[in-house]
Short mmCIF file of C-alpha atoms in Angstrom, two decimals:
data_model
loop_
_atom_site.label_atom_id
_atom_site.label_comp_id
_atom_site.label_asym_id
_atom_site.label_seq_id
_atom_site.Cartn_x
_atom_site.Cartn_y
_atom_site.Cartn_z
CA MET L 255 119.23 134.03 91.99
CA ASN L 256 116.71 136.45 93.54
CA ARG L 257 115.99 135.84 97.19
CA ILE L 258 112.48 136.29 98.58
CA LEU L 259 112.79 138.41 101.69
CA PRO L 260 110.59 138.68 104.80
CA GLY L 261 107.39 140.61 104.18
CA ALA L 262 106.54 138.63 101.05
CA MET L 263 103.37 136.55 100.76
CA LEU L 264 103.98 132.80 100.45
CA GLY L 265 101.37 130.34 99.18
CA LEU L 266 100.59 126.91 100.61
CA LEU L 267 98.54 124.12 99.06
CA GLY L 268 97.02 122.10 101.87
CA GLY L 269 95.72 123.06 105.29
CA GLY L 270 96.73 120.18 107.59
CA GLN L 271 99.07 120.15 110.55
CA LEU L 272 102.20 120.16 108.37
CA GLY L 273 100.89 123.34 106.75
CA ARG L 274 100.13 124.81 110.17
CA MET L 275 103.72 124.27 111.30
CA PHE L 276 105.07 125.67 108.01
CA THR L 277 102.85 128.73 108.38
CA MET L 278 104.00 129.37 111.93
CA ALA L 279 107.66 128.99 110.92
CA ALA L 280 107.20 131.38 108.00
CA GLN L 281 105.40 133.96 110.13
CA SER L 282 108.10 133.82 112.79
CA MET L 283 110.57 134.81 110.04
CA GLY L 284 108.42 137.75 108.95
CA TYR L 285 106.56 136.24 105.99
CA ARG L 286 102.83 136.20 105.36
CA VAL L 287 101.06 133.03 104.22
CA THR L 288 98.01 132.30 102.07
CA VAL L 289 96.58 128.78 102.43
CA LEU L 290 94.46 127.11 99.77
CA ASP L 291 92.44 124.30 101.30
CA PRO L 292 88.79 123.17 100.88
CA SER L 293 88.17 122.72 104.62
CA ARG L 294 86.70 125.71 106.47
CA GLU L 295 88.39 124.76 109.73
CA SER L 296 91.78 123.52 108.57
CA PRO L 297 94.70 123.66 111.04
CA ALA L 298 96.80 125.80 108.68
CA GLY L 299 93.94 127.98 107.51
CA SER L 300 93.14 128.97 111.09
CA VAL L 301 96.60 130.54 111.60
CA ALA L 302 97.34 131.80 108.07
CA ASP L 303 97.13 135.43 107.04
CA ARG L 304 94.63 134.44 104.35
CA HIS L 305 92.63 131.28 103.75
CA LEU L 306 91.24 130.51 100.31
CA CYS L 307 88.54 127.97 101.07
CA ALA L 308 88.22 126.24 97.71
CA ASP L 309 89.07 123.10 95.77
CA TYR L 310 92.69 122.72 94.67
CA LEU L 311 91.62 122.99 91.02
CA ASP L 312 89.34 125.98 91.54
CA ALA L 313 90.38 128.40 88.77
CA GLU L 314 89.56 131.56 90.71
CA ALA L 315 91.43 130.42 93.82
CA LEU L 316 94.49 129.34 91.81
CA HIS L 317 94.50 132.70 90.03
CA ALA L 318 94.35 134.50 93.39
CA LEU L 319 97.19 132.39 94.73
CA SER L 320 99.36 132.89 91.65
CA THR L 321 98.89 136.68 91.57
CA SER L 322 99.26 137.40 95.29
CA CYS L 323 102.08 135.00 96.22
CA THR L 324 105.75 135.23 95.31
CA ALA L 325 106.31 131.50 95.84
CA VAL L 326 104.13 128.46 96.58
CA THR L 327 104.81 125.16 98.33
CA THR L 328 102.77 122.11 99.37
CA GLU L 329 102.10 120.40 102.69
CA PHE L 330 100.97 117.06 101.27
CA GLU L 331 101.75 115.14 98.11
CA ASN L 332 98.27 114.52 96.77
CA VAL L 333 97.73 118.00 95.38
CA PRO L 334 96.56 117.62 91.74
CA ALA L 335 99.48 117.96 89.35
CA GLU L 336 97.45 120.36 87.20
CA ALA L 337 97.32 122.87 90.07
CA LEU L 338 101.08 122.83 90.50
CA GLN L 339 101.67 123.06 86.75
CA PHE L 340 99.40 126.12 86.52
CA LEU L 341 101.12 127.84 89.45
CA GLU L 342 104.58 127.09 88.06
CA GLN L 343 103.80 129.30 85.07
CA HIS L 344 103.23 132.32 87.31
CA CYS L 345 105.45 131.99 90.39
CA LEU L 346 108.18 129.91 92.02
CA VAL L 347 106.95 126.46 93.07
CA SER L 348 108.76 124.08 95.42
CA PRO L 349 108.88 121.13 95.25
CA PRO L 350 108.73 120.94 91.42
CA PRO L 351 105.52 119.42 89.96
CA HIS L 352 107.42 116.66 88.12
CA SER L 353 109.04 115.51 91.39
CA VAL L 354 105.70 115.46 93.20
CA SER L 355 104.03 113.51 90.38
CA ILE L 356 106.51 110.68 90.89
CA ALA L 357 106.47 110.65 94.68
CA GLN L 358 102.66 110.81 94.96
CA ASN L 359 102.14 107.57 93.02
CA ARG L 360 103.53 104.30 94.40
CA ILE L 361 103.81 102.75 90.95
CA HIS L 362 105.77 105.68 89.54
CA GLU L 363 107.81 105.89 92.75
CA LYS L 364 108.82 102.20 92.73
CA GLN L 365 109.59 102.27 89.03
CA PHE L 366 111.68 105.44 89.41
CA LEU L 367 113.68 103.96 92.29
CA ALA L 368 114.24 100.61 90.59
CA LYS L 369 115.20 102.23 87.28
CA ASN L 370 117.81 104.36 89.02
CA GLY L 371 119.34 101.43 90.87
CA PHE L 372 118.00 102.10 94.36
CA PRO L 373 117.22 98.99 96.45
CA VAL L 374 113.50 98.35 96.95
CA ALA L 375 111.45 95.33 97.97
CA PRO L 376 110.53 93.07 95.03
CA PHE L 377 107.23 94.34 93.64
CA ILE L 378 104.62 93.73 90.94
CA VAL L 379 102.20 96.30 89.50
CA MET L 380 98.52 95.31 89.69
CA GLN L 381 96.23 97.49 87.59
CA GLN L 382 93.39 95.23 86.49
CA GLU L 383 91.66 91.95 87.33
CA SER L 384 93.77 89.97 84.86
CA ASP L 385 96.92 91.02 86.76
CA VAL L 386 95.45 89.78 90.01
CA ALA L 387 94.00 86.56 88.60
CA LYS L 388 97.27 85.19 87.24
CA GLU L 389 99.50 82.95 89.32
CA ILE L 390 102.20 84.93 91.14
CA GLU L 391 105.53 83.42 92.18
CA ALA L 392 105.41 82.05 95.72
CA ALA L 393 108.51 84.15 96.56
CA PHE L 394 106.32 87.28 96.64
CA PHE L 395 104.36 85.93 99.60
CA PRO L 396 103.66 86.84 102.25
CA GLY L 397 103.22 90.26 100.70
CA ILE L 398 101.32 93.49 101.05
CA LEU L 399 98.99 95.01 98.46
CA LYS L 400 99.06 98.83 98.44
CA VAL L 401 96.97 101.30 96.44
CA SER L 402 99.08 103.47 94.16
CA GLN L 403 97.65 106.76 95.43
CA LEU L 404 96.08 108.33 98.53
CA GLY L 405 97.15 105.58 100.94
CA TYR L 406 98.65 106.73 104.26
CA ASP L 407 98.87 105.75 107.94
CA GLY L 408 98.18 102.11 107.12
CA LYS L 409 95.14 102.93 104.99
CA GLY L 410 94.86 101.51 101.47
CA GLN L 411 96.92 98.39 102.09
CA ILE L 412 96.13 94.76 102.86
CA SER L 413 98.41 91.88 103.81
CA VAL L 414 98.14 88.80 101.58
CA SER L 415 99.58 85.35 102.34
CA THR L 416 99.07 83.65 98.96
CA SER L 417 98.12 84.53 95.38
CA HIS L 418 94.66 83.05 96.07
CA GLU L 419 93.97 85.95 98.47
CA LEU L 420 94.78 88.62 95.89
CA PRO L 421 91.39 88.87 94.11
CA ALA L 422 89.52 89.49 97.37
CA ALA L 423 92.13 92.00 98.54
CA PHE L 424 92.01 93.80 95.18
CA SER L 425 88.22 94.03 95.45
CA ARG L 426 88.44 95.40 99.00
CA LEU L 427 90.70 98.14 97.62
CA GLN L 428 88.00 98.89 95.03
CA GLN L 429 90.14 97.57 92.17
CA GLN L 430 92.39 100.61 92.21
CA SER L 431 95.85 100.40 90.68
CA CYS L 432 98.09 98.74 93.26
CA VAL L 433 101.59 97.55 94.00
CA LEU L 434 102.17 94.09 95.48
CA GLU L 435 105.35 94.16 97.60
CA GLN L 436 107.15 91.22 99.09
CA LEU L 437 107.35 91.39 102.88
CA LEU L 438 110.96 91.28 104.02
CA PRO L 439 112.46 90.44 107.45
CA LEU L 440 112.61 93.83 109.15
CA ALA L 441 115.00 94.86 111.92
CA CYS L 442 113.74 98.44 112.13
CA GLU L 443 112.56 101.44 110.11
CA ILE L 444 114.50 104.68 109.86
CA SER L 445 113.78 107.92 108.04
CA VAL L 446 116.07 110.51 106.52
CA ILE L 447 114.88 114.04 105.93
CA VAL L 448 117.01 115.64 103.25
CA ALA L 449 116.73 119.26 102.11
CA ARG L 450 117.95 120.43 98.70
CA GLY L 451 117.93 124.05 97.65
CA PHE L 452 117.77 125.75 94.26
CA ASP L 453 121.49 126.41 94.70
CA ASP L 454 122.07 122.63 95.05
CA GLN L 455 122.98 122.95 98.73
CA ILE L 456 122.03 119.76 100.58
CA THR L 457 121.50 119.24 104.30
CA HIS L 458 120.34 116.22 106.31
CA PHE L 459 118.46 116.08 109.57
CA PRO L 460 119.51 113.56 112.22
CA ILE L 461 118.12 110.13 111.34
CA ALA L 462 115.04 108.96 113.23
CA GLU L 463 114.19 105.40 114.20
CA ASN L 464 110.45 104.89 113.87
CA GLN L 465 108.04 102.61 115.68
CA HIS L 466 104.48 102.12 114.42
CA ALA L 467 101.20 101.02 115.99
CA GLN L 468 98.40 99.79 113.70
CA GLY L 469 100.13 101.26 110.66
CA ILE L 470 100.46 104.76 112.18
CA LEU L 471 103.73 106.30 113.33
CA ASP L 472 103.77 106.06 117.13
CA ILE L 473 107.27 107.03 118.27
CA SER L 474 110.37 108.51 116.60
CA ILE L 475 113.70 108.10 118.40
CA VAL L 476 116.57 110.44 117.54
CA PRO L 477 119.33 109.65 116.89
CA ALA L 478 118.51 106.18 115.56
CA SER L 479 120.30 103.28 117.24
CA VAL L 480 121.75 101.80 114.05
CA PRO L 481 125.40 101.33 113.01
CA GLU L 482 127.28 104.32 111.60
CA THR L 483 127.67 102.45 108.30
CA ILE L 484 123.86 102.40 107.96
CA ILE L 485 123.68 106.11 108.83
CA ARG L 486 126.20 107.00 106.11
CA GLN L 487 124.58 104.72 103.54
CA ALA L 488 121.10 106.12 104.23
CA ARG L 489 122.27 109.73 103.91
CA GLU L 490 124.15 109.02 100.70
CA MET L 491 121.16 107.23 99.23
CA ALA L 492 118.76 110.02 100.23
CA THR L 493 121.07 112.57 98.62
CA ASP L 494 121.22 110.56 95.39
CA VAL L 495 117.41 110.25 95.31
CA ALA L 496 116.98 114.02 95.73
CA ILE L 497 119.46 114.73 92.93
CA LYS L 498 118.07 112.17 90.48
CA LEU L 499 114.53 113.38 91.24
CA ASP L 500 115.71 116.96 90.64
CA TYR L 501 114.05 117.76 93.93
CA ARG L 502 114.04 121.22 95.52
CA GLY L 503 112.59 121.35 98.99
CA VAL L 504 112.31 119.10 102.05
CA LEU L 505 112.05 115.39 101.23
CA CYS L 506 111.63 112.39 103.53
CA ILE L 507 112.93 108.95 102.59
CA GLU L 508 111.74 106.02 104.69
CA PHE L 509 114.12 103.05 104.84
CA PHE L 510 113.78 99.47 106.02
CA VAL L 511 116.83 98.07 107.79
CA LEU L 512 116.61 94.31 107.20
CA THR L 513 117.74 91.63 109.61
CA ASP L 514 120.64 90.77 107.31
CA GLY L 515 121.90 94.37 107.46
CA ARG L 516 120.67 95.46 104.04
CA LEU L 517 119.07 98.85 103.58
CA ILE L 518 116.13 99.29 101.21
CA ILE L 519 113.88 102.24 100.43
CA ASN L 520 110.28 101.83 101.54
CA GLU L 521 108.80 105.09 100.26
CA MET L 522 109.36 108.82 99.99
CA ALA L 523 107.28 111.85 100.93
CA PRO L 524 107.83 115.11 99.00
CA ARG L 525 107.33 117.35 102.04
CA PRO L 526 108.24 117.64 105.72
CA HIS L 527 107.35 114.45 107.56
CA ASN L 528 105.78 113.31 110.83
CA SER L 529 109.07 111.64 111.82
CA GLY L 530 110.79 115.03 111.57
CA HIS L 531 108.54 116.94 113.97
CA TYR L 532 111.17 116.52 116.69
CA SER L 533 113.28 119.07 114.80
CA ILE L 534 111.03 121.92 115.99
CA ASP L 535 112.40 121.56 119.53
CA ALA L 536 115.57 119.51 119.17
CA CYS L 537 117.40 121.06 116.19
CA ILE L 538 118.91 124.47 115.51
CA THR L 539 116.70 124.66 112.41
CA SER L 540 113.38 122.80 112.11
CA GLN L 541 112.29 121.00 108.95
CA PHE L 542 109.61 123.68 108.50
CA GLU L 543 112.01 126.60 108.75
CA GLN L 544 114.21 124.79 106.25
CA GLN L 545 111.21 124.48 103.94
CA VAL L 546 110.70 128.26 104.19
CA ARG L 547 114.38 128.96 103.58
CA ILE L 548 114.51 126.81 100.44
CA LEU L 549 111.24 128.19 99.07
CA CYS L 550 112.59 131.72 99.51
CA ARG L 551 116.02 130.82 98.09
CA LEU L 552 117.76 131.64 101.35
CA PRO L 553 120.80 129.83 102.77
CA GLN L 554 119.82 126.72 104.70
CA GLY L 555 120.11 126.60 108.48
CA SER L 556 122.09 124.15 110.58
CA THR L 557 120.29 120.89 111.31
CA ALA L 558 122.47 120.05 114.32
CA LEU L 559 120.75 118.28 117.21
CA HIS L 560 120.69 120.07 120.59
CA THR L 561 120.08 116.86 122.56
CA PRO L 562 118.78 113.34 121.93
CA CYS L 563 114.98 113.22 121.88
CA VAL L 564 111.87 111.12 121.42
CA MET L 565 108.69 112.27 119.67
CA VAL L 566 105.31 110.65 120.43
CA ASN L 567 102.19 111.08 118.30
CA LEU L 568 98.92 111.97 120.01
CA LEU L 569 95.95 110.33 118.30
CA GLY L 570 92.24 111.05 118.62
CA ASP L 571 91.85 107.86 120.66
CA LEU L 572 93.01 109.84 123.71
CA TRP L 573 89.92 112.07 123.51
CA GLN L 574 87.36 109.25 123.72
CA SER L 575 86.73 109.95 127.42
CA GLY L 576 87.10 113.71 127.19
CA SER L 577 90.02 116.07 126.76
CA PRO L 578 93.33 114.59 128.03
CA ASP L 579 95.05 116.04 131.08
CA TRP L 580 97.94 117.88 129.44
CA CYS L 581 99.57 118.54 132.81
CA LYS L 582 100.78 114.94 132.58
CA VAL L 583 102.96 116.06 129.66
CA LEU L 584 103.90 119.48 130.96
CA GLU L 585 104.93 118.22 134.41
CA ASN L 586 108.10 117.10 132.67
CA PRO L 587 110.12 120.31 132.18
CA SER L 588 111.89 118.80 129.15
CA ALA L 589 108.69 117.83 127.34
CA LYS L 590 107.29 120.04 124.58
CA LEU L 591 103.58 119.77 123.69
CA HIS L 592 102.21 120.56 120.21
CA LEU L 593 98.46 120.42 119.47
CA TYR L 594 97.22 120.95 115.93
CA GLY L 595 93.97 122.83 116.49
CA LYS L 596 91.72 120.16 114.99
CA ARG L 597 88.11 120.54 116.11
CA GLU L 598 87.10 116.87 115.90
CA ALA L 599 89.03 114.04 117.54
CA ARG L 600 88.63 110.71 115.75
CA VAL L 601 90.21 107.34 116.43
CA GLY L 602 93.52 107.16 114.55
CA ARG L 603 93.52 110.88 113.68
CA LYS L 604 96.74 112.77 114.46
CA MET L 605 95.78 115.52 116.89
CA GLY L 606 99.22 116.53 118.11
CA HIS L 607 102.54 115.29 119.39
CA PHE L 608 104.97 115.81 122.23
CA THR L 609 108.75 115.66 122.24
CA VAL L 610 110.97 114.81 125.20
CA LEU L 611 114.56 116.07 125.22
CA ALA L 612 117.18 114.44 127.45
CA ASP L 613 120.90 113.87 127.82
CA THR L 614 120.62 110.36 126.38
CA VAL L 615 118.26 108.54 124.02
CA GLU L 616 117.58 105.96 126.72
CA LEU L 617 116.45 108.59 129.21
CA ALA L 618 114.31 110.41 126.62
CA LEU L 619 112.62 107.14 125.65
CA GLN L 620 112.00 106.16 129.27
CA GLN L 621 110.39 109.53 130.04
CA ALA L 622 108.35 109.60 126.81
CA LYS L 623 106.92 106.14 127.47
CA SER L 624 106.09 107.11 131.06
CA ILE L 625 104.18 110.19 129.86
CA LYS L 626 102.38 108.16 127.21
CA ARG L 627 101.31 105.58 129.82
CA SER L 628 99.99 108.30 132.11
CA LEU L 629 97.90 109.75 129.27
CA THR L 630 96.41 106.39 128.32
CA ASN L 631 96.00 105.24 131.94
CA ILE L 632 97.88 102.03 131.24
#
């Protein structure tokens, strides 16, 4: 298996903050990066060696990417499958197009997981008005209706209490193909980031416990405060998903831990994940360096945790009264600030994050919450 050594040009589909962090990790290892993204001021494009400002299906841009790059990866799952399939004919692509096509569609994702025996919430596929109009078993309610594609950070989903509310909810989601999931009694959410190489080597990052606000990840606590049996089960399940999906790259599996102790898979993301950003500062190898290593067919790095930590997302809401006072973060010598270089701050938009490292999870959480309060003046 030929390794891709430093000095090579790597390609990246997508110019968001995940791509920015991948690019910076790759450059620190001696690689060059070409980003294909339609936005002129994308976070990744602004730091890349080359930015192809074009649509993901632009034939000229794809040709340029395929002929100048030794290997190509993605920073978000909604890249058109046709683009990945074209690139796969000319250079190494990770993750594989067939894996992404499953993970980028909630219907395909749920069906794949259920077919392979992985525990998921009871669900029904809703693709047309006749599906929504029929009477649904009361056991599915309360439930949540989610669009099959392009939904993220709480967007593209609506809570429904009865089957009578479905038609209106389906209309609000513009009658897109959807999945209706039964809401289950939740104790907490955890996420496992698993990395699988072309040599079948598998590593896991420490499991994060996630807290959300208005459907957007707010805080990730590492390591998660769940029983060791749950930790083992989640890692084993994430490994099995990666193998059955024939996945090569960095993959995030989000799990619900139910109040009765059961573990079910909520969803998966075929890329590095927001809940893994802590790894930049708290692990020997970050999720982005691991993405580079796998793409270049290099041995994977250790994912060992230096210290417990807490990561806090910074949303555009903080900018509504002007630029935040970042000294309130940096006054803590164990806090690490990351801003994504986005020009426009909007409510709910992820603009950056900070991570607090400490000797214990409790201390890291206490300090992180104190910093967050000082930024929001609460």
